[in-house]
Short mmCIF file of C-alpha atoms in Angstrom, two decimals:
data_model
loop_
_atom_site.label_atom_id
_atom_site.label_comp_id
_atom_site.label_asym_id
_atom_site.label_seq_id
_atom_site.Cartn_x
_atom_site.Cartn_y
_atom_site.Cartn_z
CA MET A 1 127.56 -17.51 153.73
CA THR A 2 124.26 -18.78 152.46
CA GLN A 3 123.40 -19.32 148.85
CA GLY A 4 120.99 -16.30 148.87
CA GLU A 5 123.78 -14.04 150.16
CA GLN A 6 126.07 -15.35 147.43
CA ARG A 7 123.45 -14.43 144.83
CA ARG A 8 123.08 -10.92 146.23
CA GLU A 9 126.85 -10.39 145.96
CA GLU A 10 126.90 -11.41 142.34
CA PRO A 11 126.42 -8.73 139.71
CA SER A 12 123.33 -8.82 137.54
CA ALA A 13 124.20 -9.53 133.92
CA GLY A 14 123.48 -6.50 131.79
CA GLY A 15 121.48 -4.73 134.55
CA ASP A 16 123.98 -2.09 135.73
CA TRP A 17 121.59 0.84 135.07
CA GLN A 18 118.87 -0.85 137.10
CA GLN A 19 121.21 -1.36 140.08
CA ASP A 20 122.07 2.35 139.96
CA VAL A 21 118.37 3.27 140.06
CA LEU A 22 117.74 0.86 142.94
CA ARG A 23 120.73 2.23 144.83
CA GLU A 24 119.47 5.82 144.48
CA LEU A 25 115.95 4.86 145.51
CA GLY A 26 117.30 2.92 148.49
CA GLY A 27 119.28 5.90 149.78
CA GLY A 28 122.78 4.76 148.72
CA ALA A 29 125.07 7.56 147.59
CA GLY A 30 128.07 6.86 145.41
CA GLY A 31 128.86 3.51 147.04
CA SER A 32 129.34 4.92 150.53
CA ARG A 33 127.69 1.87 152.01
CA SER A 34 129.54 -1.43 152.13
CA GLY A 35 128.23 -4.34 150.18
CA ALA A 36 128.90 -6.62 147.30
CA GLY A 37 130.41 -5.00 144.25
CA THR A 38 128.41 -4.22 141.15
CA GLY A 39 129.61 -4.28 137.63
CA ASP A 40 131.04 -0.77 137.79
CA GLY A 41 133.11 -1.35 140.96
CA ARG A 42 130.91 0.77 143.21
CA GLY A 43 129.28 -0.51 146.37
CA ALA A 44 125.53 -1.09 146.55
CA ALA A 45 123.36 -0.68 149.58
CA PRO A 46 122.68 -4.02 151.32
CA VAL A 47 119.15 -5.24 151.78
CA ARG A 48 118.09 -4.79 155.39
CA PRO A 49 115.98 -7.41 157.11
CA GLY A 50 112.30 -6.58 156.89
CA GLU A 51 112.87 -3.80 154.35
CA PRO A 52 110.74 -4.12 151.17
CA THR A 53 112.71 -4.78 148.06
CA LEU A 54 112.39 -2.04 145.44
CA ARG A 55 111.50 -3.38 142.03
CA LEU A 56 111.08 -1.65 138.69
CA VAL A 57 107.63 -1.79 137.20
CA HIS A 58 108.73 -2.50 133.64
CA PRO A 59 111.41 -5.04 132.67
CA ALA A 60 114.75 -3.89 131.36
CA PRO A 61 114.98 -3.32 127.60
CA ALA A 62 116.94 -5.81 125.54
CA ARG A 63 120.59 -4.95 125.18
CA PRO A 64 122.75 -5.79 122.16
CA ALA A 65 124.79 -8.95 122.36
CA ALA A 66 128.31 -8.46 123.70
CA THR A 67 131.29 -9.10 121.47
CA ALA A 68 133.88 -11.80 122.22
CA SER A 69 136.31 -9.30 123.75
CA GLN A 70 133.56 -7.78 125.92
CA ALA A 71 132.48 -11.23 127.10
CA ALA A 72 136.05 -12.13 128.09
CA ALA A 73 136.46 -8.96 130.16
CA GLY A 74 134.27 -7.90 133.05
CA PRO A 75 132.45 -4.64 133.43
CA SER A 76 135.65 -2.93 134.55
CA GLY A 77 137.64 -4.41 131.66
CA ASP A 78 140.31 -6.23 133.77
CA GLU A 79 138.35 -8.98 135.54
CA PRO A 80 136.27 -11.91 134.30
CA GLY A 81 132.69 -11.34 133.29
CA ARG A 82 131.52 -13.84 135.95
CA HIS A 83 132.70 -14.17 139.58
CA GLU A 84 133.39 -17.53 141.14
CA ALA A 85 132.05 -17.93 144.65
CA PRO A 86 134.28 -19.69 147.18
CA GLY A 87 132.00 -22.70 147.15
CA GLY A 88 131.98 -23.04 143.36
CA PRO A 89 130.35 -21.35 140.40
CA ALA A 90 127.12 -19.52 141.14
CA SER A 91 124.31 -18.73 138.70
CA PRO A 92 123.87 -15.06 137.84
CA ALA A 93 121.34 -13.08 139.90
CA PRO A 94 118.00 -12.52 138.22
CA LEU A 95 117.24 -9.06 136.87
CA PRO A 96 114.86 -6.95 138.93
CA GLY A 97 111.40 -7.30 137.51
CA SER A 98 112.25 -10.42 135.49
CA ARG A 99 109.74 -13.24 135.24
CA ALA A 100 110.29 -16.90 135.90
CA ALA A 101 109.95 -19.47 133.17
CA GLY A 102 106.33 -20.04 132.26
CA GLU A 103 105.12 -16.90 134.04
CA LEU A 104 102.65 -14.87 131.97
CA ALA A 105 103.44 -11.25 131.26
CA PRO A 106 101.04 -8.78 132.92
CA GLU A 107 98.56 -7.19 130.58
CA ARG A 108 99.20 -3.52 129.88
CA PRO A 109 96.24 -1.18 129.53
CA ALA A 110 95.40 -0.54 125.91
CA THR A 111 96.20 2.95 124.68
CA PRO A 112 92.93 4.69 123.82
CA SER A 113 92.70 5.52 120.16
CA VAL A 114 92.28 9.23 119.37
CA PRO A 115 89.72 9.78 116.61
CA ALA A 116 90.75 11.90 113.69
CA ARG A 117 89.52 15.50 113.98
CA ASP A 118 86.92 16.60 111.52
CA PRO A 119 88.54 19.29 109.33
CA ARG A 120 85.24 21.17 109.29
CA LEU A 121 85.29 21.67 113.05
CA PRO A 122 87.23 24.56 114.64
CA ALA A 123 90.59 23.70 116.18
CA SER A 124 90.04 26.09 119.09
CA PRO A 125 87.22 25.77 121.64
CA ALA A 126 83.87 27.29 120.80
CA PRO A 127 83.55 30.91 121.95
CA ASP A 128 81.18 31.83 124.74
CA SER A 129 77.82 33.35 123.93
CA ALA A 130 77.50 37.05 124.74
CA PRO A 131 74.29 39.11 125.05
CA THR A 132 73.82 41.88 122.52
CA LEU A 133 72.52 44.25 125.18
CA ASP A 134 72.75 44.36 128.93
CA PRO A 135 69.46 43.16 130.47
CA ARG A 136 69.16 46.43 132.38
CA LEU A 137 69.26 48.38 129.11
CA LEU A 138 66.55 46.16 127.65
CA LEU A 139 64.30 47.07 130.54
CA ALA A 140 65.16 50.74 130.08
CA LEU A 141 64.01 50.68 126.44
CA GLY A 142 60.38 50.54 127.49
CA ARG A 143 57.55 50.01 125.05
CA PRO A 144 58.46 50.78 121.41
CA LEU A 145 56.48 53.46 119.60
CA HIS A 146 54.63 53.04 116.35
CA GLY A 147 56.14 54.86 113.42
CA ASP A 148 52.89 56.66 112.67
CA SER A 149 50.93 58.57 115.23
CA VAL A 150 47.33 57.63 115.97
CA THR A 151 46.06 60.65 114.03
CA ARG A 152 48.06 59.72 110.95
CA ARG A 153 46.95 56.10 111.05
CA THR A 154 43.32 57.13 111.38
CA GLY A 155 43.56 59.53 108.45
CA ARG A 156 45.17 56.94 106.23
CA ALA A 157 42.46 54.41 107.08
CA LEU A 158 39.77 56.92 106.07
CA ARG A 159 41.49 57.71 102.78
CA LYS A 160 41.52 54.00 101.92
CA LEU A 161 37.73 53.93 102.11
CA THR A 162 37.31 56.64 99.48
CA SER A 163 40.23 55.89 97.13
CA SER A 164 40.74 53.12 94.60
CA VAL A 165 43.11 50.35 95.64
CA THR A 166 43.79 49.17 92.07
CA GLN A 167 46.85 51.34 91.65
CA ASP A 168 48.26 50.30 95.02
CA VAL A 169 47.79 46.62 94.25
CA ALA A 170 49.55 46.99 90.89
CA GLU A 171 52.51 48.73 92.52
CA GLN A 172 52.79 46.10 95.25
CA THR A 173 52.71 43.33 92.64
CA ARG A 174 55.49 44.96 90.63
CA ILE A 175 57.70 45.32 93.71
CA ALA A 176 57.06 41.73 94.76
CA ARG A 177 58.16 40.48 91.34
CA GLU A 178 61.35 42.50 91.56
CA LEU A 179 62.16 41.09 94.97
CA GLN A 180 61.40 37.50 93.99
CA GLN A 181 63.57 37.37 90.88
CA PRO A 182 65.46 34.06 90.65
CA VAL A 183 69.25 34.13 90.87
CA THR A 184 71.77 31.71 89.37
CA THR A 185 74.40 32.35 92.05
CA GLY A 186 74.29 34.08 95.41
CA ARG A 187 74.05 37.87 95.20
CA VAL A 188 75.94 40.17 97.59
CA VAL A 189 74.58 43.63 98.45
CA ALA A 190 77.07 45.93 100.20
CA VAL A 191 75.76 48.74 102.42
CA THR A 192 78.08 51.53 103.55
CA SER A 193 78.17 55.24 104.36
CA ILE A 194 80.62 58.09 104.66
CA ARG A 195 80.49 58.10 108.48
CA GLY A 196 78.87 56.29 111.36
CA GLY A 197 75.56 57.09 113.01
CA VAL A 198 73.64 57.90 109.83
CA GLY A 199 71.52 54.72 109.76
CA LYS A 200 73.73 52.26 107.87
CA SER A 201 72.99 49.29 110.12
CA THR A 202 69.30 50.22 110.26
CA VAL A 203 69.05 50.19 106.46
CA SER A 204 70.94 46.86 106.35
CA ALA A 205 68.51 45.31 108.85
CA LEU A 206 65.50 46.62 106.92
CA LEU A 207 66.83 45.24 103.63
CA GLY A 208 67.62 41.84 105.16
CA ARG A 209 64.18 41.49 106.69
CA THR A 210 62.36 42.70 103.59
CA LEU A 211 64.21 40.34 101.25
CA ASN A 212 63.68 37.43 103.61
CA HIS A 213 59.95 38.19 103.80
CA TYR A 214 59.42 38.15 100.03
CA ARG A 215 61.91 35.50 98.94
CA HIS A 216 61.55 31.75 99.41
CA ASP A 217 65.30 30.99 99.43
CA PRO A 218 67.64 31.67 102.39
CA VAL A 219 68.79 35.24 103.04
CA LEU A 220 71.80 36.19 105.18
CA THR A 221 72.53 39.53 106.82
CA LEU A 222 76.27 39.81 107.48
CA GLU A 223 77.98 42.37 109.68
CA ALA A 224 81.41 43.39 108.41
CA ASP A 225 81.88 46.31 110.81
CA THR A 226 83.62 45.36 114.08
CA ALA A 227 83.36 48.85 115.59
CA LEU A 228 80.63 47.77 118.04
CA GLY A 229 77.96 47.87 115.36
CA THR A 230 74.25 47.82 116.16
CA LEU A 231 73.16 45.29 113.52
CA PRO A 232 72.61 42.36 115.96
CA VAL A 233 70.46 44.60 118.16
CA ARG A 234 68.45 45.94 115.23
CA MET A 235 67.91 42.40 113.93
CA GLY A 236 66.49 41.34 117.30
CA ALA A 237 69.27 38.91 118.26
CA GLU A 238 69.38 38.30 122.00
CA ALA A 239 72.92 36.85 122.03
CA VAL A 240 75.77 36.27 119.59
CA ARG A 241 78.50 33.64 119.57
CA TRP A 242 80.36 33.02 116.32
CA THR A 243 81.68 36.01 114.41
CA CYS A 244 82.71 36.57 110.84
CA ALA A 245 86.40 36.23 111.76
CA ASP A 246 85.70 32.98 113.67
CA LEU A 247 83.89 31.43 110.72
CA ALA A 248 86.54 32.28 108.10
CA PRO A 249 88.97 29.42 108.97
CA ILE A 250 86.13 26.92 109.55
CA LEU A 251 84.30 27.10 106.24
CA HIS A 252 84.92 24.05 104.05
CA PRO A 253 83.52 23.15 100.61
CA SER A 254 82.11 19.88 101.96
CA MET A 255 79.87 21.67 104.50
CA ARG A 256 76.13 21.62 103.95
CA LEU A 257 73.63 24.38 104.69
CA THR A 258 72.67 22.72 107.97
CA ASP A 259 76.34 22.71 109.00
CA VAL A 260 76.76 26.41 108.20
CA THR A 261 73.60 27.57 109.94
CA GLY A 262 74.86 26.01 113.16
CA TYR A 263 77.32 28.90 113.38
CA LEU A 264 74.74 31.62 112.56
CA VAL A 265 72.10 33.45 114.58
CA PRO A 266 68.52 32.72 113.49
CA VAL A 267 66.36 35.83 113.17
CA SER A 268 62.96 35.72 114.84
CA ASP A 269 60.92 36.44 111.69
CA GLY A 270 63.19 34.45 109.35
CA GLY A 271 66.62 34.69 107.84
CA TRP A 272 70.07 34.39 109.38
CA LEU A 273 72.60 36.77 110.93
CA LEU A 274 76.40 36.60 111.12
CA PRO A 275 77.77 39.28 113.49
CA ALA A 276 81.23 40.82 113.38
CA SER A 277 81.89 41.00 117.13
CA ARG A 278 80.56 39.83 120.48
CA GLY A 279 79.97 43.31 121.84
CA GLN A 280 83.64 43.89 122.67
CA VAL A 281 86.29 46.08 121.13
CA GLY A 282 88.50 43.85 119.02
CA PRO A 283 90.71 43.86 115.95
CA PRO A 284 89.09 45.00 112.70
CA LEU A 285 87.95 42.45 110.14
CA ASP A 286 90.67 41.95 107.55
CA MET A 287 90.01 41.93 103.83
CA THR A 288 91.06 38.28 103.38
CA SER A 289 88.54 37.00 105.95
CA TYR A 290 85.74 39.07 104.44
CA ARG A 291 86.38 37.81 100.92
CA LYS A 292 86.63 34.20 102.08
CA VAL A 293 83.40 34.33 104.06
CA THR A 294 81.34 36.09 101.40
CA LEU A 295 82.58 33.87 98.59
CA ALA A 296 81.96 30.70 100.60
CA LEU A 297 78.49 31.67 101.85
CA ARG A 298 77.27 32.57 98.37
CA ARG A 299 76.88 28.83 97.80
CA TYR A 300 74.21 28.59 100.50
CA PHE A 301 72.33 31.93 100.47
CA ALA A 302 70.55 33.54 97.55
CA VAL A 303 71.14 37.07 98.87
CA THR A 304 73.70 38.33 101.38
CA VAL A 305 73.29 41.85 102.74
CA ALA A 306 76.70 43.00 104.04
CA ASP A 307 76.70 45.81 106.59
CA CYS A 308 80.21 47.14 105.86
CA GLU A 309 82.38 49.60 107.70
CA THR A 310 82.34 53.25 106.74
CA LEU A 311 84.36 54.55 103.84
CA PRO A 312 87.24 54.78 103.11
CA GLY A 313 87.98 51.60 105.13
CA GLU A 314 89.74 48.74 103.39
CA VAL A 315 86.91 46.23 103.83
CA ALA A 316 84.34 48.82 102.72
CA ARG A 317 86.29 49.58 99.55
CA THR A 318 86.71 45.86 98.86
CA ALA A 319 83.02 45.21 99.44
CA MET A 320 81.95 48.06 97.21
CA ASP A 321 84.27 46.83 94.48
CA THR A 322 83.21 43.16 94.59
CA ALA A 323 79.47 43.36 95.41
CA HIS A 324 76.71 42.81 92.86
CA ALA A 325 74.80 45.85 94.13
CA ARG A 326 75.65 48.74 96.44
CA VAL A 327 73.73 50.97 98.81
CA VAL A 328 75.27 54.21 100.04
CA VAL A 329 73.42 55.61 103.06
CA ALA A 330 73.47 59.42 103.20
CA PRO A 331 72.07 61.65 105.95
CA THR A 332 69.80 64.51 104.96
CA THR A 333 72.35 67.16 105.84
CA ALA A 334 74.37 69.48 103.65
CA GLU A 335 77.75 68.00 104.65
CA GLY A 336 76.44 64.45 104.42
CA VAL A 337 75.07 64.89 100.92
CA GLY A 338 78.26 66.64 99.80
CA ALA A 339 80.51 63.81 101.06
CA THR A 340 78.24 61.19 99.52
CA ARG A 341 78.55 62.91 96.15
CA GLN A 342 82.34 62.52 96.40
CA VAL A 343 81.89 58.80 97.05
CA LEU A 344 79.72 58.51 93.94
CA ASP A 345 82.40 60.25 91.89
CA TRP A 346 84.92 57.69 93.20
CA LEU A 347 82.64 54.80 92.22
CA ALA A 348 82.39 56.24 88.72
CA ARG A 349 86.18 55.96 88.36
CA LEU A 350 86.31 52.24 89.17
CA PRO A 351 87.38 49.88 86.34
CA HIS A 352 83.93 48.32 85.98
CA SER A 353 80.53 49.96 85.97
CA ALA A 354 79.99 50.26 89.73
CA LEU A 355 77.88 53.40 89.56
CA ALA A 356 75.17 51.69 87.50
CA THR A 357 74.56 49.19 90.32
CA THR A 358 74.50 51.75 93.15
CA VAL A 359 71.46 53.13 94.95
CA VAL A 360 71.53 55.98 97.48
CA ALA A 361 69.33 55.79 100.58
CA LEU A 362 68.70 59.37 101.74
CA VAL A 363 67.77 58.91 105.41
CA SER A 364 66.12 61.50 107.66
CA ASN A 365 67.10 60.94 111.30
CA THR A 366 65.18 63.92 112.71
CA PRO A 367 61.73 65.37 112.01
CA ASP A 368 63.20 68.87 111.81
CA THR A 369 65.37 68.54 108.71
CA LEU A 370 66.78 71.86 107.48
CA LEU A 371 67.88 70.63 104.05
CA ASP A 372 65.22 70.32 101.38
CA ASP A 373 64.74 66.68 100.38
CA ARG A 374 64.22 67.38 96.68
CA THR A 375 67.29 69.56 96.43
CA ALA A 376 69.44 66.93 98.16
CA ALA A 377 68.10 64.12 95.98
CA GLY A 378 68.63 66.17 92.82
CA HIS A 379 72.27 66.84 93.74
CA LEU A 380 72.92 63.10 94.12
CA LYS A 381 70.97 62.13 91.00
CA ASP A 382 73.28 64.30 88.91
CA ALA A 383 75.97 61.64 89.50
CA GLY A 384 73.82 59.07 87.67
CA VAL A 385 72.31 57.07 90.54
CA THR A 386 68.82 56.35 91.85
CA VAL A 387 67.94 58.00 95.15
CA VAL A 388 65.32 56.59 97.54
CA ALA A 389 64.28 58.85 100.41
CA VAL A 390 63.63 57.06 103.73
CA PRO A 391 61.55 59.41 105.90
CA TYR A 392 61.82 59.97 109.62
CA ASP A 393 60.26 57.15 111.64
CA ARG A 394 59.54 57.33 115.35
CA HIS A 395 59.98 53.59 115.77
CA LEU A 396 63.41 53.55 114.11
CA ALA A 397 64.55 56.66 115.98
CA GLY A 398 63.81 54.99 119.33
CA GLY A 399 66.52 52.36 118.79
CA GLY A 400 66.41 48.74 119.90
CA PRO A 401 65.08 45.77 117.91
CA ILE A 402 63.15 46.64 114.76
CA ARG A 403 59.55 45.45 114.58
CA THR A 404 58.28 45.60 111.02
CA ASP A 405 54.67 45.78 112.19
CA LEU A 406 55.43 49.07 113.96
CA LEU A 407 57.05 50.79 110.99
CA ALA A 408 55.34 53.81 109.53
CA HIS A 409 53.49 53.28 106.25
CA ALA A 410 55.78 55.67 104.37
CA THR A 411 58.84 53.88 105.77
CA ARG A 412 57.60 50.47 104.60
CA GLN A 413 56.92 51.80 101.11
CA ALA A 414 60.36 53.41 100.92
CA VAL A 415 62.12 50.22 102.08
CA LEU A 416 60.17 48.12 99.57
CA ARG A 417 61.19 50.44 96.77
CA LEU A 418 64.81 50.46 97.94
CA ALA A 419 64.93 46.65 98.09
CA ALA A 420 63.36 46.35 94.63
CA GLU A 421 65.87 48.78 93.11
CA VAL A 422 68.79 46.95 94.72
CA MET A 423 67.59 43.48 93.75
CA GLY A 424 66.96 44.53 90.16
CA ARG A 425 70.54 45.72 89.82
CA ALA A 426 72.04 42.70 91.59
CA VAL A 427 70.29 40.23 89.29
CA ARG A 428 71.45 41.97 86.13
CA VAL A 429 75.12 41.55 87.07
CA ARG A 430 76.64 38.38 85.61
#
């Protein structure tokens, strides 16, 4: 027997678990093959000529030092810890993967360091951008109409030539001063209605654009109605990405205005938009998310116009209770005016003076209105609010993105008056 065979028969000191792994990898099963004994008394598979020796990649971990009794006894407990070969004592076999004296340890690849995540960034991946309208529907819209007919525009131009413009200039100056009043903190204007389809989102878009046109500080139009609202379409947004619910867990006090606007939709003629959905039916916006978003964004925007859900929704009631000014959109119908009067009576019963900061927008959605405008406005004024009538407009009735240059003259004047009334009440609230 050669000296190499003697070394293969000798057990490896402290490497029993490695011999088991090598035996399994080599195809040995439970010591069925004959060979030199290991420390546990089971046979190990012999090394065949020409067969590559299996070696572990990493060296064996250090084992605790054996006690005196363990050193005296072998692995089985009844034989010496070292075997004497017939030719004399033999040195213990080296451990698989062990290095000779003076051999340098191989360099392990350095573990890449993971940078700490910015708490202002969202933990989940960014949502995909979604178009506000299908491209085929955009083509089907066709060319938008002007709010005034050609005959009406011609007649108004002729009347300007013969009338004095002094009174008109004075009125425009007064409205501009109302809209440009400075604010100490961000003001929130809540817009709601008693049911959908009466022009709530249209009024919100008109208010947001008007305030942004006259003010020099940033203005935000926020959609708090997830029921597939039309505010992004009316504001002219081609696609939306981040929603109000997505932004609620991201907002952080250390964020700057440039950080916040990265999650918003820029409006073509100025201002910013925060939608409530990506054009899909989803869960409604909860009250906690709405309050967190509006309170946080007041630090960055002078005025926030919130297009709320219809009453008596939870978010709508919360918005009406916490806003600095309120707009209730009412259709020019008998049932619409009657239900709006009930809402005004509810606002009068709130703990604070909510009715004093409320304006009613009486909207005509058809040119053939059966209800008399003056009678409807008088019924609402009896509750103690200001009523602004927004007349029928062909451009608004056609749907699609709103172009302020195509609005009828009477519509522009009504929206300016509505915005001035709302801003005057919002500024007076401390």
